[in-house]
Coordinates of N, CA, C and O in Angstrom, one line a residue:
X42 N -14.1 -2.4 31.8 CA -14.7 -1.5 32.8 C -14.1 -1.7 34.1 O -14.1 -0.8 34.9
X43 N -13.8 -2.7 34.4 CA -13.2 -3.1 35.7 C -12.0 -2.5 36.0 O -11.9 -2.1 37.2
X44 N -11.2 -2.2 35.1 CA -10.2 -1.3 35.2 C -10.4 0.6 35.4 O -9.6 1.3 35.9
X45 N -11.8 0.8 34.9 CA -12.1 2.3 34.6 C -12.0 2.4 33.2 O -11.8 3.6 32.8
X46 N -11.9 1.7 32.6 CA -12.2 2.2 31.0 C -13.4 1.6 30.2 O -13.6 0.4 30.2
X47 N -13.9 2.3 29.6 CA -14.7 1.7 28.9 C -14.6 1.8 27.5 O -14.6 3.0 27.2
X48 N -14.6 1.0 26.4 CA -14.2 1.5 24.9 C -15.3 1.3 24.3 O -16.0 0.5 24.9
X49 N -15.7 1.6 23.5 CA -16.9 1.4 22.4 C -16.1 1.5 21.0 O -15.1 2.2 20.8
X50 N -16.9 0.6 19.9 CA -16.2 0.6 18.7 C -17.5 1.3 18.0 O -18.6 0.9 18.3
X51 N -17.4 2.6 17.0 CA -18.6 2.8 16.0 C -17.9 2.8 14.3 O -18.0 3.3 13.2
X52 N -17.5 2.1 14.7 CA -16.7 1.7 13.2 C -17.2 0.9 12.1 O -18.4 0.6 12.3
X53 N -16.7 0.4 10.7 CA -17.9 0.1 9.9 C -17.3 -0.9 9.8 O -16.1 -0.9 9.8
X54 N -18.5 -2.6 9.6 CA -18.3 -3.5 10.2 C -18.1 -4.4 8.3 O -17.6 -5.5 8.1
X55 N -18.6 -3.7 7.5 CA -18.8 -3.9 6.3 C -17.5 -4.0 5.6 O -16.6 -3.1 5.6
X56 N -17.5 -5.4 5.0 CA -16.3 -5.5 3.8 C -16.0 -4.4 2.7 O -16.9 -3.6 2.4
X57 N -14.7 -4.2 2.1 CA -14.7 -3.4 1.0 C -14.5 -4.4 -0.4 O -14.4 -4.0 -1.5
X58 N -14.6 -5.6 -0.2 CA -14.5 -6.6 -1.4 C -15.9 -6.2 -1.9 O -15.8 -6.2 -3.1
X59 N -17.2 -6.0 -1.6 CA -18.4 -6.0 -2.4 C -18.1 -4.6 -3.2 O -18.6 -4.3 -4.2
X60 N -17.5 -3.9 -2.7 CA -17.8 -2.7 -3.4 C -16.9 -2.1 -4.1 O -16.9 -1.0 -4.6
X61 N -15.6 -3.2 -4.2 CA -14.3 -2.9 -5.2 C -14.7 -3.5 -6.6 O -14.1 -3.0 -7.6
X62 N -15.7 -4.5 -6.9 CA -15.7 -4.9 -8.2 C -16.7 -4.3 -8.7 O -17.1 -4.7 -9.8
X63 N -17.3 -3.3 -8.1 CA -18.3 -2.6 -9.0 C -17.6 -0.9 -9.1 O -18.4 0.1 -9.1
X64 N -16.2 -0.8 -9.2 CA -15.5 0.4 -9.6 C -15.4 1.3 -8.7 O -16.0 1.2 -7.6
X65 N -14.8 2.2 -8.9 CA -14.4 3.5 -8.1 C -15.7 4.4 -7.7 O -16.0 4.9 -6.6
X66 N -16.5 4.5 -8.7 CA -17.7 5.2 -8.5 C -18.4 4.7 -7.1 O -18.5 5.5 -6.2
X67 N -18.8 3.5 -6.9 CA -19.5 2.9 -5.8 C -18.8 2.9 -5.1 O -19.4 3.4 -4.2
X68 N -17.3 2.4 -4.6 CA -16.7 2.6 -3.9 C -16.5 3.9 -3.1 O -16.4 3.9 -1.9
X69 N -16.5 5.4 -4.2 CA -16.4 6.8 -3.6 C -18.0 6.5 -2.6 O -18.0 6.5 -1.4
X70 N -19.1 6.3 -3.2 CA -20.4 6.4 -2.8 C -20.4 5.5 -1.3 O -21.0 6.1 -0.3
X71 N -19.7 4.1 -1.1 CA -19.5 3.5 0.2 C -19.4 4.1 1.2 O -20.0 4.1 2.3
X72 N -18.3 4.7 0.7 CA -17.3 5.7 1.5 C -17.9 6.4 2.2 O -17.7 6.4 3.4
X73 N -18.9 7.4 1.5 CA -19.8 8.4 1.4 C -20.5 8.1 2.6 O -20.4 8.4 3.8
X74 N -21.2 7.6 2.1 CA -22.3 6.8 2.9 C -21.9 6.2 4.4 O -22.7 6.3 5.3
X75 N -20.9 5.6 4.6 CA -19.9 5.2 5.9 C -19.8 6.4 6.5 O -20.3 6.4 7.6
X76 N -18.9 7.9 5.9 CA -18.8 8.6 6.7 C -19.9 9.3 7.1 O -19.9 9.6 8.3
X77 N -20.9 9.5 6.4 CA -22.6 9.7 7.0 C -22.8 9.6 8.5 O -23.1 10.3 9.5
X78 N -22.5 8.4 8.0 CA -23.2 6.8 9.3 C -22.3 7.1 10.4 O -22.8 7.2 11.5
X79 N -20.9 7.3 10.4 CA -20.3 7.3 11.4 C -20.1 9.0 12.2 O -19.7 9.1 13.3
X80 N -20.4 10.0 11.3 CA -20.5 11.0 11.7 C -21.6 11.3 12.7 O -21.4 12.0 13.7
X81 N -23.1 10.7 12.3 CA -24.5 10.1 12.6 C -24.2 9.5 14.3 O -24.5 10.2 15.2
X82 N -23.8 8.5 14.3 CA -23.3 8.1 15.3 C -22.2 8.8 16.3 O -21.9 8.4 17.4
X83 N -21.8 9.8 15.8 CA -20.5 10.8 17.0 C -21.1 11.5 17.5 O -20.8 12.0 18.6
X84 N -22.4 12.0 16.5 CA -23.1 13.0 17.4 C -24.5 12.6 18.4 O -25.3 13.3 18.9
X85 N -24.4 11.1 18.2 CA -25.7 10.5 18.8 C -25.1 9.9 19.8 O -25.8 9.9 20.8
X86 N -23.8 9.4 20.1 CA -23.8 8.3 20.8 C -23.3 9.0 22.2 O -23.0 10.1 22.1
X87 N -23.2 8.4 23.5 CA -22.7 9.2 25.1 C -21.4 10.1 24.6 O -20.6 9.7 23.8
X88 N -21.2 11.4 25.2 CA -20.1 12.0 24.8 C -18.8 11.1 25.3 O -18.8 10.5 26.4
X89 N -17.7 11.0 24.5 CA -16.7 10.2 24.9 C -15.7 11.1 25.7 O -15.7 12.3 25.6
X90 N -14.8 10.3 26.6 CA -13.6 11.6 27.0 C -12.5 11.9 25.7 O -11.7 12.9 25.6
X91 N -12.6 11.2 24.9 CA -11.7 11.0 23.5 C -12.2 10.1 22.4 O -13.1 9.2 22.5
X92 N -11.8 10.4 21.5 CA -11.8 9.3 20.3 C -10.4 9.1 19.4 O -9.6 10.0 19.0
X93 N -10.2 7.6 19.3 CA -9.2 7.6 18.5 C -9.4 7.1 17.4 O -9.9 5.9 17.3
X94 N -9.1 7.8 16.3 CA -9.2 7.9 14.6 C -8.4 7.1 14.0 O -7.2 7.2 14.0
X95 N -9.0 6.4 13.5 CA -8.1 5.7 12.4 C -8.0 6.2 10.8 O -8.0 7.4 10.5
X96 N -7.9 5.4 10.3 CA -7.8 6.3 8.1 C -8.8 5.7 7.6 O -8.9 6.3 6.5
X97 N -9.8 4.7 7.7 CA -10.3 4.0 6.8 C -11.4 4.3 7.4 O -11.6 4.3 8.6
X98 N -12.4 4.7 6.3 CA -12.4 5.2 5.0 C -11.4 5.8 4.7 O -10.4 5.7 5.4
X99 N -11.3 6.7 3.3 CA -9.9 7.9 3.5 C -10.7 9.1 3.8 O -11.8 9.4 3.3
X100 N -9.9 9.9 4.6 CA -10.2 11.2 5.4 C -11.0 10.9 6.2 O -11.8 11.7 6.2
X101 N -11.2 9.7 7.1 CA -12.0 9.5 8.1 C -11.9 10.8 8.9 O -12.8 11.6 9.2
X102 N -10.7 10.8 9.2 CA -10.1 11.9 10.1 C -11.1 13.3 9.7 O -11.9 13.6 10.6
X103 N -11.2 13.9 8.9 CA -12.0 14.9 8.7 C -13.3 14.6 8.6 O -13.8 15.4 7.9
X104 N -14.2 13.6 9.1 CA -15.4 13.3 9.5 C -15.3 13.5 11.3 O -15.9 14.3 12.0
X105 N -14.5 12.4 11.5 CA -14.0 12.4 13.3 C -13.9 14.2 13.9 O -14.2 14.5 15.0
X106 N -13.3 15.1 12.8 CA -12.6 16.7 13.5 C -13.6 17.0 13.2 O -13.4 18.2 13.4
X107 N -14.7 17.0 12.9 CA -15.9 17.7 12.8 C -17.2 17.3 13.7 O -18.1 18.1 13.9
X108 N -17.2 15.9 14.3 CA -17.8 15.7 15.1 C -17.2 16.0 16.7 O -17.9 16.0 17.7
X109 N -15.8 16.2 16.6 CA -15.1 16.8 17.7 C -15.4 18.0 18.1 O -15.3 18.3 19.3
X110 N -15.9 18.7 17.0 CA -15.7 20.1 17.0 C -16.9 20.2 17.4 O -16.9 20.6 18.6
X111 N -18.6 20.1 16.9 CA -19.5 19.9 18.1 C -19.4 19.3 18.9 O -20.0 20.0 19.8
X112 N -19.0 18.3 19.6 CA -19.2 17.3 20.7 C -18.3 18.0 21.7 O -18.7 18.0 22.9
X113 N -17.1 18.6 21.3 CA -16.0 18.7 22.3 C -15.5 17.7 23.1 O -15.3 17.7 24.3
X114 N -15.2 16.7 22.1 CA -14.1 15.5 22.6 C -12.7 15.7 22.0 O -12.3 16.1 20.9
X115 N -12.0 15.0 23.2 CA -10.5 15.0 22.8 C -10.5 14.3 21.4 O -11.3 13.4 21.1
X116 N -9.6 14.6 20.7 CA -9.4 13.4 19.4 C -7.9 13.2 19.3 O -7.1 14.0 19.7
X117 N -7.6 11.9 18.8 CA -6.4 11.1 18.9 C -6.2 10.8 17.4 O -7.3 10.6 16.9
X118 N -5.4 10.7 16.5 CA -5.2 10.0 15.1 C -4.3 9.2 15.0 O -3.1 9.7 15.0
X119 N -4.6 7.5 14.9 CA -3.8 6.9 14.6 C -3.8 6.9 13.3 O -4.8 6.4 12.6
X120 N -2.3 7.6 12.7 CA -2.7 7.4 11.0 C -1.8 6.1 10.7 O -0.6 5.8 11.0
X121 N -2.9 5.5 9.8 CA -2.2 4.5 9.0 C -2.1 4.9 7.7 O -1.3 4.1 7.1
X122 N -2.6 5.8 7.0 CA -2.0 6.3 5.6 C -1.9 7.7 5.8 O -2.6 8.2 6.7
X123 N -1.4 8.4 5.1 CA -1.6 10.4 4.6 C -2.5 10.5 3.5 O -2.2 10.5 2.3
X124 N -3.7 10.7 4.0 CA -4.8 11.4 2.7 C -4.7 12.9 2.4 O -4.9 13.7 3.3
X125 N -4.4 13.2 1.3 CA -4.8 12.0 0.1 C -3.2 11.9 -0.7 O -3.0 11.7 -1.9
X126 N -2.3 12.0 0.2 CA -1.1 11.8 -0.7 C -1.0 10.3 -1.1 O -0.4 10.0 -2.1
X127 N -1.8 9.4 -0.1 CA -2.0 8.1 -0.8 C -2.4 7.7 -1.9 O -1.8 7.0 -2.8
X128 N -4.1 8.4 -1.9 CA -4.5 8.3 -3.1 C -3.7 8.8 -4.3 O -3.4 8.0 -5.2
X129 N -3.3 10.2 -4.4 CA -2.5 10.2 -5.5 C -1.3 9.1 -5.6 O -1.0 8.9 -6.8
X130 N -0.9 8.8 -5.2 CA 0.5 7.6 -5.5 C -0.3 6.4 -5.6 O 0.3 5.3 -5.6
X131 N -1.1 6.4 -5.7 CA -1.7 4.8 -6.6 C -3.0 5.5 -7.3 O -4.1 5.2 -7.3
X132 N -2.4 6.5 -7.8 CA -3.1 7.1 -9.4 C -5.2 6.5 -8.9 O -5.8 5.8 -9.7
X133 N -5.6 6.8 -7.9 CA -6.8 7.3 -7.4 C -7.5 8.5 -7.5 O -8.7 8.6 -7.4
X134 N -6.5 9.4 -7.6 CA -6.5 10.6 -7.4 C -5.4 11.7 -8.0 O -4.2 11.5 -7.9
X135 N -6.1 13.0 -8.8 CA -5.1 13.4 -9.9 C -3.9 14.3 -8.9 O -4.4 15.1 -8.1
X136 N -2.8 14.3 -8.9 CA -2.2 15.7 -8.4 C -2.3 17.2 -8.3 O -2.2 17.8 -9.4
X137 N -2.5 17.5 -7.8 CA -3.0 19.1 -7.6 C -4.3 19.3 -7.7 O -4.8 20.4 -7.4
X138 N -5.0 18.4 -8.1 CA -6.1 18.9 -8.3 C -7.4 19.4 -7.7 O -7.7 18.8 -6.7
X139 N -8.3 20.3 -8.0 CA -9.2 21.0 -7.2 C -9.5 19.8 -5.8 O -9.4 20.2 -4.6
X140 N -9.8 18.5 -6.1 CA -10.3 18.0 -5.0 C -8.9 17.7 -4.0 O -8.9 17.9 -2.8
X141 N -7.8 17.1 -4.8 CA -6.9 16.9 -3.8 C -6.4 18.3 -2.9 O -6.4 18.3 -1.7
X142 N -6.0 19.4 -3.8 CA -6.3 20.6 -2.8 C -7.1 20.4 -1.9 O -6.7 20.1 -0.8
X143 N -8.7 20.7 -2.1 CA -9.6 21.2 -1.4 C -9.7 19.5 0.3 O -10.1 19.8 1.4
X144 N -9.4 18.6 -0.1 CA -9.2 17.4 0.7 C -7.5 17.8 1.5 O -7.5 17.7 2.7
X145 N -6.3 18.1 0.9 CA -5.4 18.7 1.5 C -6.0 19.7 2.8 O -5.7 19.5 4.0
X146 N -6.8 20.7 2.4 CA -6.9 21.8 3.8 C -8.0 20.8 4.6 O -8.1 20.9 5.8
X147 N -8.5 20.1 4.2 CA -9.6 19.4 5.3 C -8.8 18.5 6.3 O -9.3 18.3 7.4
X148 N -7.6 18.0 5.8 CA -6.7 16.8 6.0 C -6.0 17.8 7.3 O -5.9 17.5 8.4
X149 N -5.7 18.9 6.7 CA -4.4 19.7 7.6 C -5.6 20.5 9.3 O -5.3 20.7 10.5
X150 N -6.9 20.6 8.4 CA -7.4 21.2 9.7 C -7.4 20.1 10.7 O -7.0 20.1 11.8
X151 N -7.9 19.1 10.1 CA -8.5 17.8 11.1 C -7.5 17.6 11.7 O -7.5 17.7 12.9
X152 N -5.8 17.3 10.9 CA -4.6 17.3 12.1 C -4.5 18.4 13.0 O -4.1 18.2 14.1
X153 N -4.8 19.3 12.7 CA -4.6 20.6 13.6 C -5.5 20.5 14.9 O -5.3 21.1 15.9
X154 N -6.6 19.6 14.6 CA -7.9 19.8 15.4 C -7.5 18.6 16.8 O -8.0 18.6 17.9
X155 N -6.2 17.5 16.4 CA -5.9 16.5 17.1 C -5.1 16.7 18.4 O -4.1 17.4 18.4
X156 N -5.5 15.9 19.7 CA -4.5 16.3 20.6 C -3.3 15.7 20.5 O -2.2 16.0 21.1
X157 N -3.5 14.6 19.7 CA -1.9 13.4 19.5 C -2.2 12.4 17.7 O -3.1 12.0 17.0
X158 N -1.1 12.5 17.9 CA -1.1 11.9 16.0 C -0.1 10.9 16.3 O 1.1 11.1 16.6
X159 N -0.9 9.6 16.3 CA 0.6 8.7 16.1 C 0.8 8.2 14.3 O 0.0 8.0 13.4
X160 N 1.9 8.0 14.5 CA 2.7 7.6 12.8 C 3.1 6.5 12.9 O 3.2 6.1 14.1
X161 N 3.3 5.7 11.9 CA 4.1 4.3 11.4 C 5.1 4.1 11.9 O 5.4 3.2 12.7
X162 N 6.2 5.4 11.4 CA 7.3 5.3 11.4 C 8.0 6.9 11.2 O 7.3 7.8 10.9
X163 N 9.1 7.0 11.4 CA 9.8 8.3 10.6 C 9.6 9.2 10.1 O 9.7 10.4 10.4
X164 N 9.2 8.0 8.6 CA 9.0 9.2 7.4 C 7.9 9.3 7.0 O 7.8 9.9 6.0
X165 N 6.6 8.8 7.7 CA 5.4 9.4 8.1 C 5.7 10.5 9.3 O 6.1 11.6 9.1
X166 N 5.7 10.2 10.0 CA 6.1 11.3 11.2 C 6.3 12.7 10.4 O 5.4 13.5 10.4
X167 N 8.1 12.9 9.5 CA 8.3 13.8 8.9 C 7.2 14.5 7.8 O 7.1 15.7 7.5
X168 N 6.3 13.3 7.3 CA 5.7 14.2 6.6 C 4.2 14.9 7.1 O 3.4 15.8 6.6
X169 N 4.1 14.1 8.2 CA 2.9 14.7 9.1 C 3.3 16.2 9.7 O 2.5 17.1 9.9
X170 N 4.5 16.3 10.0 CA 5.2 17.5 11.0 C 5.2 18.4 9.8 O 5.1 19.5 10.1
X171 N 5.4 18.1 8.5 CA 5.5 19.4 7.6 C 3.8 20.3 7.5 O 3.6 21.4 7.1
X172 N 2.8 19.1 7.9 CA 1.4 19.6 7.6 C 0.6 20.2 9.0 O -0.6 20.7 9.0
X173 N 1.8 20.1 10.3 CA 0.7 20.0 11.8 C 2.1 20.5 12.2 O 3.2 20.3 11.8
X174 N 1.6 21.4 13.4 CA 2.3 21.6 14.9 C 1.8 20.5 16.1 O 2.3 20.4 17.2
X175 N 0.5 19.5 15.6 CA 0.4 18.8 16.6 C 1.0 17.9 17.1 O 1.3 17.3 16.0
X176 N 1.7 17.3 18.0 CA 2.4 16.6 18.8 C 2.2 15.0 18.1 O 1.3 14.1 18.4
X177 N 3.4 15.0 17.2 CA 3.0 13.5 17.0 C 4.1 12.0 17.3 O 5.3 12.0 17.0
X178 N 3.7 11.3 17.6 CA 4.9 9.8 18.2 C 4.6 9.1 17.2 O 4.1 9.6 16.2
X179 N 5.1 7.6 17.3 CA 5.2 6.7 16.7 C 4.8 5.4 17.1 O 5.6 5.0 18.0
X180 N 4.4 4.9 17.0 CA 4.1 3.2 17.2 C 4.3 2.3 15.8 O 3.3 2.2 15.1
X181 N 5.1 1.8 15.6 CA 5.4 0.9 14.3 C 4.2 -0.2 14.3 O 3.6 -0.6 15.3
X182 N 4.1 -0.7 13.0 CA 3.0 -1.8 12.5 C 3.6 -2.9 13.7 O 4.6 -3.0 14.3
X183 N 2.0 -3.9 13.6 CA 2.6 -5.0 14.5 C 2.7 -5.9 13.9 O 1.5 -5.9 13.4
X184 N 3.3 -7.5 13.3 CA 3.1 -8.3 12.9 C 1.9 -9.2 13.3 O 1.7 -9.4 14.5
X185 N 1.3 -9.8 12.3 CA 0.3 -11.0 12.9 C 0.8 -12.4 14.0 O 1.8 -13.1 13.7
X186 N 0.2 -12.6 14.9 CA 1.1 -13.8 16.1 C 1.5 -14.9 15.0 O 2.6 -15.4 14.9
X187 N 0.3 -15.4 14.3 CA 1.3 -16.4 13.3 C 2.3 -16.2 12.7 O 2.8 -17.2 12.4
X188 N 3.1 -15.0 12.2 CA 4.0 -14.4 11.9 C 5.1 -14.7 13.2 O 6.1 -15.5 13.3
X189 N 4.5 -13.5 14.2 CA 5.9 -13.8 14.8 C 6.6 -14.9 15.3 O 7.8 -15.0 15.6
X190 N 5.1 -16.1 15.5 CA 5.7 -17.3 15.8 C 6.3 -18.0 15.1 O 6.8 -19.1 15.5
X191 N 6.3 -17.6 13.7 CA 7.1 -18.5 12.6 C 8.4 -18.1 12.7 O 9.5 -18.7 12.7
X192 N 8.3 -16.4 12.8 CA 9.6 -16.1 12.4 C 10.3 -15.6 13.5 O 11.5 -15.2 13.2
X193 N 10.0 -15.5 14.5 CA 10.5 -15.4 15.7 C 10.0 -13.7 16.0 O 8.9 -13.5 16.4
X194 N 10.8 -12.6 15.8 CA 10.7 -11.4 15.8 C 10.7 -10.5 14.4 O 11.5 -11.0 13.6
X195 N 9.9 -9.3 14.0 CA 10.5 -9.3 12.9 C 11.7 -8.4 12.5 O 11.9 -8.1 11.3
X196 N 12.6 -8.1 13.5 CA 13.9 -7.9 13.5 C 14.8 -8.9 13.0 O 16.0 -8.8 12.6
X197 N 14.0 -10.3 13.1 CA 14.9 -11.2 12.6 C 14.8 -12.1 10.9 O 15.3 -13.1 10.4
X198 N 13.9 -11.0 10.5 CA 13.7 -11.4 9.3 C 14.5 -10.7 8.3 O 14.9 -9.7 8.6
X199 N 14.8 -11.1 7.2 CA 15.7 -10.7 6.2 C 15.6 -9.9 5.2 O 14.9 -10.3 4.3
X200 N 16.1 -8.9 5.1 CA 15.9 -8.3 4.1 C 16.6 -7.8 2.5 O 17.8 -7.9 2.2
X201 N 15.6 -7.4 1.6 CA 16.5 -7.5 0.5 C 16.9 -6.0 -0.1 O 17.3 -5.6 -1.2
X202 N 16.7 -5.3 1.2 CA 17.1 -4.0 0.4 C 19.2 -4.1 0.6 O 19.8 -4.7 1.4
X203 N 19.6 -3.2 -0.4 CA 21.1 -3.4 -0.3 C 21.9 -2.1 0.8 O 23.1 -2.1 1.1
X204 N 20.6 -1.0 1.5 CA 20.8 -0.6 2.6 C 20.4 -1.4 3.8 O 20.2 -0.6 4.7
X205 N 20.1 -2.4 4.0 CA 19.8 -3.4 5.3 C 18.8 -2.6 5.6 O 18.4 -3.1 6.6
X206 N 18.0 -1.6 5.5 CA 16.8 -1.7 6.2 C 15.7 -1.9 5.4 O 15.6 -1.8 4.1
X207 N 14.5 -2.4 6.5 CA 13.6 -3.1 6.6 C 12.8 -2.0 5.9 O 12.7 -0.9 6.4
X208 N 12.1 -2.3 4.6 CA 10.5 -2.0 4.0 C 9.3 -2.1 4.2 O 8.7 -2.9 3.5
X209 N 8.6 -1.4 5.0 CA 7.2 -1.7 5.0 C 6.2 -1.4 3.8 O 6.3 -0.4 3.1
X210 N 5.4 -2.1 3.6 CA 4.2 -2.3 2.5 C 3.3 -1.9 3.5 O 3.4 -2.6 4.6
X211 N 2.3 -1.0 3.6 CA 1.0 -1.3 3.9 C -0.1 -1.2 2.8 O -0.5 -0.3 2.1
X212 N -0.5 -2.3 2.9 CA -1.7 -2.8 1.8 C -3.0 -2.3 2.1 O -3.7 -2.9 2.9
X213 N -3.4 -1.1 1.7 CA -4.7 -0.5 2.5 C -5.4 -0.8 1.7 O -5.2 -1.7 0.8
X214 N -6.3 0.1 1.8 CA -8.1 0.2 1.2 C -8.1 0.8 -0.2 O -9.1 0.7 -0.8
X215 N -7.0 1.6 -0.8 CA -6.9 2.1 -1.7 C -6.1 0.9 -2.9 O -6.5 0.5 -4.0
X216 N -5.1 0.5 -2.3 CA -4.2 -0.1 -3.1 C -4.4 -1.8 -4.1 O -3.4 -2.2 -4.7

């Protein structure tokens, strides 16, 4: 505040380990139930000058563009995955199918609804720009400080692909 900013977190503070060993069914229902709660909360809490979106749950983002859309707050998306192209690539979710469709146009409005989209990298980037005209950058993952103090930078870590560049894994909520 001392600076002029003030942030508030309404995010969900709850593990997803209790609700991964009792299957996909409970897990969709978590979910469910999270975006409720956090929707609940966008239209209760002080209007913000912005919000910035993260992915977790999946399609948070189309919970966030709908509370935008009454509230009339700026919205920002930091995406950390593409729903639901994630889901389908770890076989979560079928291809083409009625819901991944019908989750595709919710995905593309909510980008559309965004004043700024930041990406991973590149080839998020590219595939964000094939779904949105919205204006999107980049900020790459950050390593953990115990990381970089082991390994100095992680430019300086080694890699095993036989084009020298560097592979990111992001281990999310789905995977």
């Amino acid at each position: 505040r001392a600076a002029g900013h003030q942030v508030d977190y309404l995010g969900e503070t709850k593990s997803y380990a209790s609700r991964e060993k009792h299957g996909l069914a409970s897990r969709a229902m978590g979910d469910l139930k999270t975006h409720a709660g956090l929707f609940w909360k966008l239209l209760r809490c002080q209007k913000p000058d912005f919000v910035v979106a993260l992915s977790s749950p999946p399609c948070l983002l189309v919970t966030v563009a709908m509370a935008a859309k009454f509230r009339q707050f700026r919205l920002i998306h930091w995406a950390m995955d593409v729903y639901p192209a994630v889901a389908v690539a770890v076989d979560q979710l079928l291809p083409d199918s009625p819901l991944e469709r019908f989750l595709n146009r919710r995905m593309d409005e909510a980008y559309d609804r965004c004043e700024l989209i930041v990406a991973l990298d590149e080839s998020m980037k590219s595939e964000l720009k094939e779904r949105t005209e919205t204006e999107i950058t980049i900020s790459t993952p950050w390593a953990p400080t115990q990381l970089t103090q082991y390994a100095g930078t992680i430019e300086a870590l080694p890699t095993s692909s036989e084009d020298g560049i560097k592979k990111w894994l992001y281990s999310g909520n789905l995977g």
